């Protein structure tokens, strides 16, 4: 019996998990009381009860990796780094991959599922989808970026097939095979240099680097993590991922008009974010060398070395307004055309030159106090 309990506790929920049953007990008692009063009972109370179980499955899937993977526990990771542990040995706290005990805990939830309106296949589906989402983050942070990108795109297809739970579950199962391979490969490279805990000296240096130096030195301070324009291949992958997820999420709407309305809303949101990020970030502290009246008076209506930062926002607006019309003339479905437009808009915002650091260090502008430095400048 002791060996059985030890075997069950490998993937068991934490001790406070039984308190979740209190959220389920109220609709369960209402349903039982309605069975006594009305033949057939009040079926409507089953849906919120089983939705609670759905959230429990999501929670179990999220904690399944976060509780056992060294990436999410700095002290555990540091202790493991100081030991002779290798990937050939099991992890001391438990395996990060799925084991038969996980199926047992899901089976317990499945045994009390009796809502005919919701397929019971959604229980393992939401568990596996949440688990794969956390695995995707873990692989991206431990160097397995190829498998992480595969999971990110594959989970979009899982969402797109959500109304067909069996098909979605099969896709998620195939993605788990890639996730298992990625986990094994990432553990072979332990310790991960980028995931090591930050020492006190490094934390102090980072805090000192993040302090404001005052105007105008803060505008000239090189901040490598504040890049707006990224590598071309990474920008293309991010833009394709955003467009793909926009298409998958909006395709869940059964009404095509509603789906098209949602994706148009996403396109407007992407347009506003990208234009503001490429225009305001370059303009808020770095203004034109002469004012608007100065341009008109001196007939210097265009200053190429400064105005070229407006090319990308103008191109983004042009693509967002014209590309859906062009694709619709090519008989491309409206949902796919709008999703492709979102991808191209994000790609232009991420990949078009100049980069923010290059602009700050070599642009033709005048530095003005803006943002957090305005109040400091007014005191001087």
CSV table of C-alpha atoms in Angstrom, one decimal:
chain,number,residue,atom,x,y,z
A,1,UNK,CA,0.0,0.0,0.0
A,2,UNK,CA,2.8,2.4,0.8
A,3,UNK,CA,4.4,1.7,-2.6
A,4,UNK,CA,1.1,2.4,-4.3
A,5,UNK,CA,0.7,5.7,-2.5
A,6,UNK,CA,4.2,6.7,-3.4
A,7,UNK,CA,3.5,5.8,-7.0
A,8,UNK,CA,0.3,7.9,-7.0
A,9,UNK,CA,1.9,10.9,-5.4
A,10,UNK,CA,4.4,11.4,-8.3
A,11,UNK,CA,1.9,13.4,-10.3
A,12,UNK,CA,-0.6,14.1,-7.5
A,13,UNK,CA,-2.2,17.6,-7.1
A,14,UNK,CA,-1.1,19.6,-4.1
A,15,UNK,CA,-2.7,19.0,-0.7
A,16,UNK,CA,-5.1,22.0,-1.0
A,17,UNK,CA,-6.6,20.7,-4.3
A,18,UNK,CA,-9.5,18.9,-2.6
A,19,UNK,CA,-10.9,22.4,-1.7
A,20,UNK,CA,-11.7,22.8,-5.4
A,21,UNK,CA,-14.4,20.2,-4.8
A,22,UNK,CA,-16.3,22.9,-2.9
A,23,UNK,CA,-16.9,24.8,-6.2
A,24,UNK,CA,-18.4,21.6,-7.6
A,25,UNK,CA,-20.4,20.5,-4.6
A,26,UNK,CA,-23.0,23.3,-4.8
A,27,UNK,CA,-24.2,22.6,-8.3
A,28,UNK,CA,-24.0,18.9,-7.6
A,29,UNK,CA,-26.3,19.2,-4.6
A,30,UNK,CA,-28.7,21.3,-6.6
A,31,UNK,CA,-28.7,18.7,-9.3
A,32,UNK,CA,-29.3,15.9,-6.8
A,33,UNK,CA,-32.1,17.8,-5.1
A,34,UNK,CA,-33.7,18.5,-8.5
A,35,UNK,CA,-33.6,14.8,-9.2
A,36,UNK,CA,-35.7,14.2,-6.1
A,37,UNK,CA,-38.2,16.9,-7.0
A,38,UNK,CA,-38.4,16.7,-10.8
A,39,UNK,CA,-38.0,13.6,-13.0
A,40,UNK,CA,-34.8,14.1,-15.0
A,41,UNK,CA,-33.5,16.9,-12.8
A,42,UNK,CA,-32.4,20.3,-13.9
A,43,UNK,CA,-29.8,19.6,-16.5
A,44,UNK,CA,-28.7,23.3,-16.7
A,45,UNK,CA,-26.7,23.1,-13.5
A,46,UNK,CA,-24.4,20.5,-15.1
A,47,UNK,CA,-22.8,22.9,-17.5
A,48,UNK,CA,-21.2,25.2,-14.8
A,49,UNK,CA,-20.3,22.2,-12.7
A,50,UNK,CA,-18.4,20.6,-15.6
A,51,UNK,CA,-16.9,23.9,-16.6
A,52,UNK,CA,-15.2,23.9,-13.2
A,53,UNK,CA,-13.8,20.5,-14.0
A,54,UNK,CA,-12.5,22.0,-17.3
A,55,UNK,CA,-10.7,24.7,-15.4
A,56,UNK,CA,-9.3,22.0,-13.1
A,57,UNK,CA,-7.9,20.2,-16.1
A,58,UNK,CA,-6.3,23.4,-17.3
A,59,UNK,CA,-4.7,23.9,-14.0
A,60,UNK,CA,-3.4,20.3,-13.8
A,61,UNK,CA,-1.9,20.7,-17.3
A,62,UNK,CA,-0.2,24.0,-16.4
A,63,UNK,CA,1.3,22.7,-13.1
A,64,UNK,CA,2.3,19.3,-14.6
A,65,UNK,CA,5.4,20.8,-16.1
A,66,UNK,CA,5.9,23.8,-13.9
A,67,UNK,CA,6.1,21.7,-10.7
A,68,UNK,CA,8.8,19.3,-11.9
A,69,UNK,CA,10.9,21.2,-14.5
A,70,UNK,CA,14.1,22.7,-13.1
A,71,UNK,CA,13.6,25.8,-15.3
A,72,UNK,CA,10.8,27.1,-13.1
A,73,UNK,CA,12.6,26.5,-9.8
A,74,UNK,CA,15.8,28.5,-9.4
A,75,UNK,CA,17.0,26.9,-6.2
A,76,UNK,CA,16.2,23.4,-7.5
A,77,UNK,CA,18.0,24.2,-10.7
A,78,UNK,CA,21.1,25.6,-8.9
A,79,UNK,CA,21.2,22.5,-6.6
A,80,UNK,CA,20.9,20.2,-9.6
A,81,UNK,CA,23.7,22.1,-11.4
A,82,UNK,CA,26.0,21.4,-8.4
A,83,UNK,CA,25.3,17.7,-8.4
A,84,UNK,CA,26.7,15.0,-10.8
A,85,UNK,CA,23.2,14.7,-12.4
A,86,UNK,CA,22.9,13.9,-16.1
A,87,UNK,CA,20.0,13.6,-18.4
A,88,UNK,CA,20.4,9.8,-18.3
A,89,UNK,CA,19.2,9.8,-14.7
A,90,UNK,CA,15.6,10.7,-13.6
A,91,UNK,CA,15.0,14.1,-12.1
A,92,UNK,CA,14.8,13.9,-8.3
A,93,UNK,CA,11.5,15.8,-7.9
A,94,UNK,CA,9.8,13.8,-10.7
A,95,UNK,CA,9.6,13.6,-14.5
A,96,UNK,CA,8.6,16.6,-16.6
A,97,UNK,CA,7.0,14.4,-19.2
A,98,UNK,CA,3.6,12.7,-18.8
A,99,UNK,CA,3.3,9.4,-17.0
A,100,UNK,CA,0.5,6.9,-16.4
A,101,UNK,CA,-0.5,8.6,-13.1
A,102,UNK,CA,-1.6,11.6,-15.1
A,103,UNK,CA,-4.1,9.5,-16.9
A,104,UNK,CA,-5.4,8.1,-13.6
A,105,UNK,CA,-6.1,11.6,-12.2
A,106,UNK,CA,-7.9,12.6,-15.4
A,107,UNK,CA,-9.9,9.4,-15.2
A,108,UNK,CA,-11.1,10.4,-11.7
A,109,UNK,CA,-12.5,13.6,-13.2
A,110,UNK,CA,-13.9,11.8,-16.2
A,111,UNK,CA,-15.8,9.4,-13.9
A,112,UNK,CA,-17.9,12.2,-12.5
A,113,UNK,CA,-18.5,13.9,-15.8
A,114,UNK,CA,-22.2,13.5,-16.8
A,115,UNK,CA,-23.1,16.6,-18.9
A,116,UNK,CA,-24.3,15.3,-22.3
A,117,UNK,CA,-24.0,18.7,-23.9
A,118,UNK,CA,-20.2,18.8,-23.6
A,119,UNK,CA,-18.0,16.1,-25.0
A,120,UNK,CA,-15.8,14.4,-22.3
A,121,UNK,CA,-12.9,14.5,-24.8
A,122,UNK,CA,-12.5,18.1,-23.9
A,123,UNK,CA,-11.0,17.1,-20.5
A,124,UNK,CA,-7.9,15.4,-21.8
A,125,UNK,CA,-7.8,18.0,-24.6
A,126,UNK,CA,-7.6,21.1,-22.4
A,127,UNK,CA,-5.1,19.3,-20.1
A,128,UNK,CA,-2.8,18.3,-23.0
A,129,UNK,CA,-3.1,21.7,-24.7
A,130,UNK,CA,-2.2,23.6,-21.5
A,131,UNK,CA,0.7,21.2,-20.9
A,132,UNK,CA,2.0,21.7,-24.4
A,133,UNK,CA,1.7,25.5,-24.0
A,134,UNK,CA,3.9,25.4,-20.9
A,135,UNK,CA,6.3,23.0,-22.7
A,136,UNK,CA,6.6,25.5,-25.6
A,137,UNK,CA,7.7,28.3,-23.2
A,138,UNK,CA,10.2,26.0,-21.5
A,139,UNK,CA,11.7,24.8,-24.7
A,140,UNK,CA,12.0,28.3,-26.0
A,141,UNK,CA,13.9,29.3,-22.9
A,142,UNK,CA,16.2,26.3,-22.9
A,143,UNK,CA,17.4,26.5,-26.5
A,144,UNK,CA,15.0,24.1,-28.3
A,145,UNK,CA,13.6,26.9,-30.4
A,146,UNK,CA,12.8,24.7,-33.4
A,147,UNK,CA,10.5,22.4,-31.4
A,148,UNK,CA,9.1,25.5,-29.6
A,149,UNK,CA,8.1,27.1,-32.9
A,150,UNK,CA,6.6,23.7,-34.0
A,151,UNK,CA,4.4,23.6,-30.9
A,152,UNK,CA,3.4,27.2,-31.2
A,153,UNK,CA,2.1,26.7,-34.8
A,154,UNK,CA,0.7,23.3,-34.0
A,155,UNK,CA,-1.3,24.5,-31.0
A,156,UNK,CA,-3.0,27.0,-33.4
A,157,UNK,CA,-4.3,24.0,-35.4
A,158,UNK,CA,-5.5,22.4,-32.1
A,159,UNK,CA,-7.5,25.6,-31.5
A,160,UNK,CA,-8.8,25.7,-35.1
A,161,UNK,CA,-10.2,22.1,-34.8
A,162,UNK,CA,-11.7,22.8,-31.3
A,163,UNK,CA,-15.3,22.0,-32.5
A,164,UNK,CA,-14.0,18.5,-33.4
A,165,UNK,CA,-12.5,17.4,-30.1
A,166,UNK,CA,-11.4,14.0,-31.4
A,167,UNK,CA,-9.4,15.5,-34.3
A,168,UNK,CA,-8.0,18.2,-32.0
A,169,UNK,CA,-6.9,15.6,-29.5
A,170,UNK,CA,-5.1,13.5,-32.2
A,171,UNK,CA,-3.2,16.6,-33.3
A,172,UNK,CA,-2.3,17.4,-29.7
A,173,UNK,CA,-1.1,13.8,-29.2
A,174,UNK,CA,1.3,14.1,-32.2
A,175,UNK,CA,2.5,17.4,-30.8
A,176,UNK,CA,3.2,15.7,-27.5
A,177,UNK,CA,5.6,13.4,-29.3
A,178,UNK,CA,7.6,16.4,-30.5
A,179,UNK,CA,7.4,18.0,-27.1
A,180,UNK,CA,8.8,14.8,-25.5
A,181,UNK,CA,11.7,14.8,-27.9
A,182,UNK,CA,12.3,18.5,-27.2
A,183,UNK,CA,12.3,18.0,-23.5
A,184,UNK,CA,14.8,15.1,-23.7
A,185,UNK,CA,17.1,17.2,-25.9
A,186,UNK,CA,16.9,20.2,-23.7
A,187,UNK,CA,17.7,18.2,-20.6
A,188,UNK,CA,20.9,16.9,-22.3
A,189,UNK,CA,22.1,20.5,-22.5
A,190,UNK,CA,21.6,21.2,-18.8
A,191,UNK,CA,22.7,23.6,-17.3
A,192,UNK,CA,21.2,26.2,-19.6
A,193,UNK,CA,23.4,29.4,-19.5
A,194,UNK,CA,20.5,31.7,-20.1
A,195,UNK,CA,18.4,30.2,-17.4
A,196,UNK,CA,20.9,30.3,-14.5
A,197,UNK,CA,19.8,32.3,-11.5
A,198,UNK,CA,20.9,36.0,-11.4
A,199,UNK,CA,23.5,36.7,-8.7
A,200,UNK,CA,23.3,39.7,-6.4
A,201,UNK,CA,26.1,41.4,-8.3
A,202,UNK,CA,24.4,40.9,-11.6
A,203,UNK,CA,21.1,42.2,-10.2
A,204,UNK,CA,22.8,45.3,-8.8
A,205,UNK,CA,24.4,46.0,-12.2
A,206,UNK,CA,21.1,45.5,-14.0
A,207,UNK,CA,19.4,47.9,-11.5
A,208,UNK,CA,22.1,50.5,-12.0
A,209,UNK,CA,21.8,50.2,-15.8
A,210,UNK,CA,18.1,50.7,-15.6
A,211,UNK,CA,18.3,53.9,-13.7
A,212,UNK,CA,17.6,57.2,-15.5
A,213,UNK,CA,20.7,59.3,-16.2
A,214,UNK,CA,18.7,62.4,-17.0
A,215,UNK,CA,18.0,64.4,-20.1
A,216,UNK,CA,19.6,64.2,-22.7
A,217,UNK,CA,22.0,61.4,-21.6
A,218,UNK,CA,19.1,58.9,-21.2
A,219,UNK,CA,18.1,59.4,-24.8
A,220,UNK,CA,21.7,58.5,-25.9
A,221,UNK,CA,22.0,55.5,-23.5
A,222,UNK,CA,22.4,52.2,-25.4
A,223,UNK,CA,19.7,49.8,-24.4
A,224,UNK,CA,20.2,46.5,-26.2
A,225,UNK,CA,16.9,45.1,-24.9
A,226,UNK,CA,14.9,47.9,-26.4
A,227,UNK,CA,15.2,46.9,-30.0
A,228,UNK,CA,12.1,47.5,-32.1
A,229,UNK,CA,13.4,46.0,-35.3
A,230,UNK,CA,14.6,42.4,-35.0
A,231,UNK,CA,16.3,39.8,-37.2
A,232,UNK,CA,14.6,39.1,-40.5
A,233,UNK,CA,13.9,35.4,-40.0
A,234,UNK,CA,12.6,35.8,-36.4
A,235,UNK,CA,10.4,38.7,-37.5
A,236,UNK,CA,8.9,36.6,-40.3
A,237,UNK,CA,8.3,33.7,-37.9
A,238,UNK,CA,6.6,36.0,-35.3
A,239,UNK,CA,4.4,37.7,-38.0
A,240,UNK,CA,3.4,34.3,-39.4
A,241,UNK,CA,2.5,33.0,-36.0
A,242,UNK,CA,0.4,36.1,-35.2
A,243,UNK,CA,-1.5,35.8,-38.5
A,244,UNK,CA,-2.0,32.1,-38.1
A,245,UNK,CA,-3.4,32.4,-34.6
A,246,UNK,CA,-5.6,35.2,-35.6
A,247,UNK,CA,-7.0,32.9,-38.4
A,248,UNK,CA,-7.4,29.9,-36.0
A,249,UNK,CA,-9.1,31.8,-33.2
A,250,UNK,CA,-11.5,33.7,-35.5
A,251,UNK,CA,-12.4,30.6,-37.4
A,252,UNK,CA,-14.0,29.2,-34.2
A,253,UNK,CA,-17.0,31.4,-34.8
A,254,UNK,CA,-19.7,29.4,-36.5
A,255,UNK,CA,-21.1,32.5,-38.2
A,256,UNK,CA,-18.7,33.6,-41.1
A,257,UNK,CA,-19.8,37.3,-40.7
A,258,UNK,CA,-18.9,37.2,-37.0
A,259,UNK,CA,-15.5,35.6,-37.7
A,260,UNK,CA,-14.8,38.2,-40.3
A,261,UNK,CA,-15.8,41.0,-37.9
A,262,UNK,CA,-13.4,39.7,-35.2
A,263,UNK,CA,-10.5,39.4,-37.6
A,264,UNK,CA,-11.1,42.9,-38.9
A,265,UNK,CA,-11.0,44.1,-35.3
A,266,UNK,CA,-7.7,42.3,-34.8
A,267,UNK,CA,-6.4,43.9,-38.0
A,268,UNK,CA,-7.4,47.4,-36.7
A,269,UNK,CA,-5.7,46.6,-33.4
A,270,UNK,CA,-2.5,45.3,-35.1
A,271,UNK,CA,-2.5,48.4,-37.3
A,272,UNK,CA,-2.8,50.8,-34.3
A,273,UNK,CA,-0.1,49.0,-32.3
A,274,UNK,CA,2.4,48.7,-35.1
A,275,UNK,CA,2.0,52.3,-36.4
A,276,UNK,CA,2.2,53.8,-32.9
A,277,UNK,CA,5.2,51.6,-32.1
A,278,UNK,CA,7.1,52.5,-35.3
A,279,UNK,CA,6.1,56.2,-35.3
A,280,UNK,CA,5.7,57.4,-31.7
A,281,UNK,CA,8.7,55.5,-30.4
A,282,UNK,CA,10.9,57.1,-33.0
A,283,UNK,CA,9.4,60.5,-32.6
A,284,UNK,CA,8.5,61.1,-28.9
A,285,UNK,CA,12.1,62.1,-27.8
A,286,UNK,CA,13.6,62.7,-31.3
A,287,UNK,CA,12.0,65.6,-33.2
A,288,UNK,CA,12.6,67.1,-36.6
A,289,UNK,CA,15.7,69.3,-36.8
A,290,UNK,CA,13.4,72.3,-37.7
A,291,UNK,CA,9.8,73.0,-36.9
A,292,UNK,CA,6.8,72.7,-39.3
A,293,UNK,CA,6.8,76.5,-39.9
A,294,UNK,CA,10.6,76.3,-40.4
A,295,UNK,CA,10.1,73.8,-43.1
A,296,UNK,CA,7.4,75.9,-44.9
A,297,UNK,CA,9.5,79.1,-44.6
A,298,UNK,CA,12.7,77.5,-45.9
A,299,UNK,CA,11.0,75.3,-48.5
A,300,UNK,CA,12.6,72.2,-46.9
A,301,UNK,CA,9.3,70.3,-46.9
A,302,UNK,CA,11.0,66.9,-46.9
A,303,UNK,CA,14.1,66.1,-44.9
A,304,UNK,CA,15.2,62.7,-46.1
A,305,UNK,CA,17.5,61.9,-43.2
A,306,UNK,CA,14.7,62.4,-40.8
A,307,UNK,CA,11.5,61.7,-42.7
A,308,UNK,CA,12.5,58.2,-43.7
A,309,UNK,CA,11.2,57.0,-40.3
A,310,UNK,CA,7.7,57.7,-41.7
A,311,UNK,CA,8.1,55.4,-44.6
A,312,UNK,CA,7.4,52.3,-42.5
A,313,UNK,CA,4.2,53.6,-40.9
A,314,UNK,CA,2.9,54.9,-44.2
A,315,UNK,CA,3.7,51.5,-45.9
A,316,UNK,CA,1.9,49.7,-43.0
A,317,UNK,CA,-1.2,51.8,-43.5
A,318,UNK,CA,-1.1,51.3,-47.3
A,319,UNK,CA,-0.8,47.5,-46.9
A,320,UNK,CA,-3.5,47.2,-44.3
A,321,UNK,CA,-6.0,49.1,-46.5
A,322,UNK,CA,-5.1,47.7,-50.0
A,323,UNK,CA,-4.0,44.1,-49.4
A,324,UNK,CA,-7.5,42.7,-48.3
A,325,UNK,CA,-9.0,44.2,-51.5
A,326,UNK,CA,-6.2,42.7,-53.7
A,327,UNK,CA,-6.6,39.2,-52.1
A,328,UNK,CA,-10.4,39.3,-52.4
A,329,UNK,CA,-10.0,40.0,-56.1
A,330,UNK,CA,-7.8,36.9,-56.3
A,331,UNK,CA,-10.7,34.9,-54.8
A,332,UNK,CA,-9.0,34.4,-51.5
A,333,UNK,CA,-11.4,33.8,-48.6
A,334,UNK,CA,-12.0,36.9,-46.5
A,335,UNK,CA,-10.8,35.3,-43.3
A,336,UNK,CA,-7.6,34.1,-44.8
A,337,UNK,CA,-7.0,37.4,-46.6
A,338,UNK,CA,-7.4,39.4,-43.4
A,339,UNK,CA,-5.1,37.0,-41.5
A,340,UNK,CA,-2.5,37.3,-44.2
A,341,UNK,CA,-2.7,41.1,-44.0
A,342,UNK,CA,-2.2,41.0,-40.2
A,343,UNK,CA,1.0,38.9,-40.8
A,344,UNK,CA,2.4,41.3,-43.4
A,345,UNK,CA,1.6,44.3,-41.2
A,346,UNK,CA,3.4,42.8,-38.2
A,347,UNK,CA,6.3,41.8,-40.4
A,348,UNK,CA,6.7,45.3,-41.8
A,349,UNK,CA,6.7,46.7,-38.3
A,350,UNK,CA,9.3,44.3,-37.1
A,351,UNK,CA,11.6,44.0,-40.1
A,352,UNK,CA,11.7,47.4,-41.8
A,353,UNK,CA,14.7,49.6,-41.2
A,354,UNK,CA,16.0,51.5,-39.4
A,355,UNK,CA,16.3,49.8,-36.1
A,356,UNK,CA,15.6,51.9,-33.0
A,357,UNK,CA,19.2,51.8,-31.8
A,358,UNK,CA,20.6,52.8,-35.1
A,359,UNK,CA,18.1,55.7,-35.3
A,360,UNK,CA,18.9,56.9,-31.8
A,361,UNK,CA,22.7,56.9,-32.4
A,362,UNK,CA,22.9,58.1,-36.0
A,363,UNK,CA,19.6,59.8,-36.8
A,364,UNK,CA,19.3,63.4,-38.0
A,365,UNK,CA,17.1,64.9,-35.2
A,366,UNK,CA,17.1,67.2,-32.2
A,367,UNK,CA,16.6,65.7,-28.8
A,368,UNK,CA,13.7,67.1,-26.8
A,369,UNK,CA,12.6,66.2,-23.2
A,370,UNK,CA,9.7,63.8,-23.4
A,371,UNK,CA,8.0,61.1,-21.4
A,372,UNK,CA,9.5,60.7,-17.9
A,373,UNK,CA,12.2,63.4,-18.6
A,374,UNK,CA,9.8,66.3,-19.2
A,375,UNK,CA,9.1,67.0,-15.5
A,376,UNK,CA,12.9,66.8,-14.8
A,377,UNK,CA,13.6,69.2,-17.6
A,378,UNK,CA,11.1,71.7,-16.4
A,379,UNK,CA,12.8,71.8,-12.9
A,380,UNK,CA,16.1,72.8,-14.5
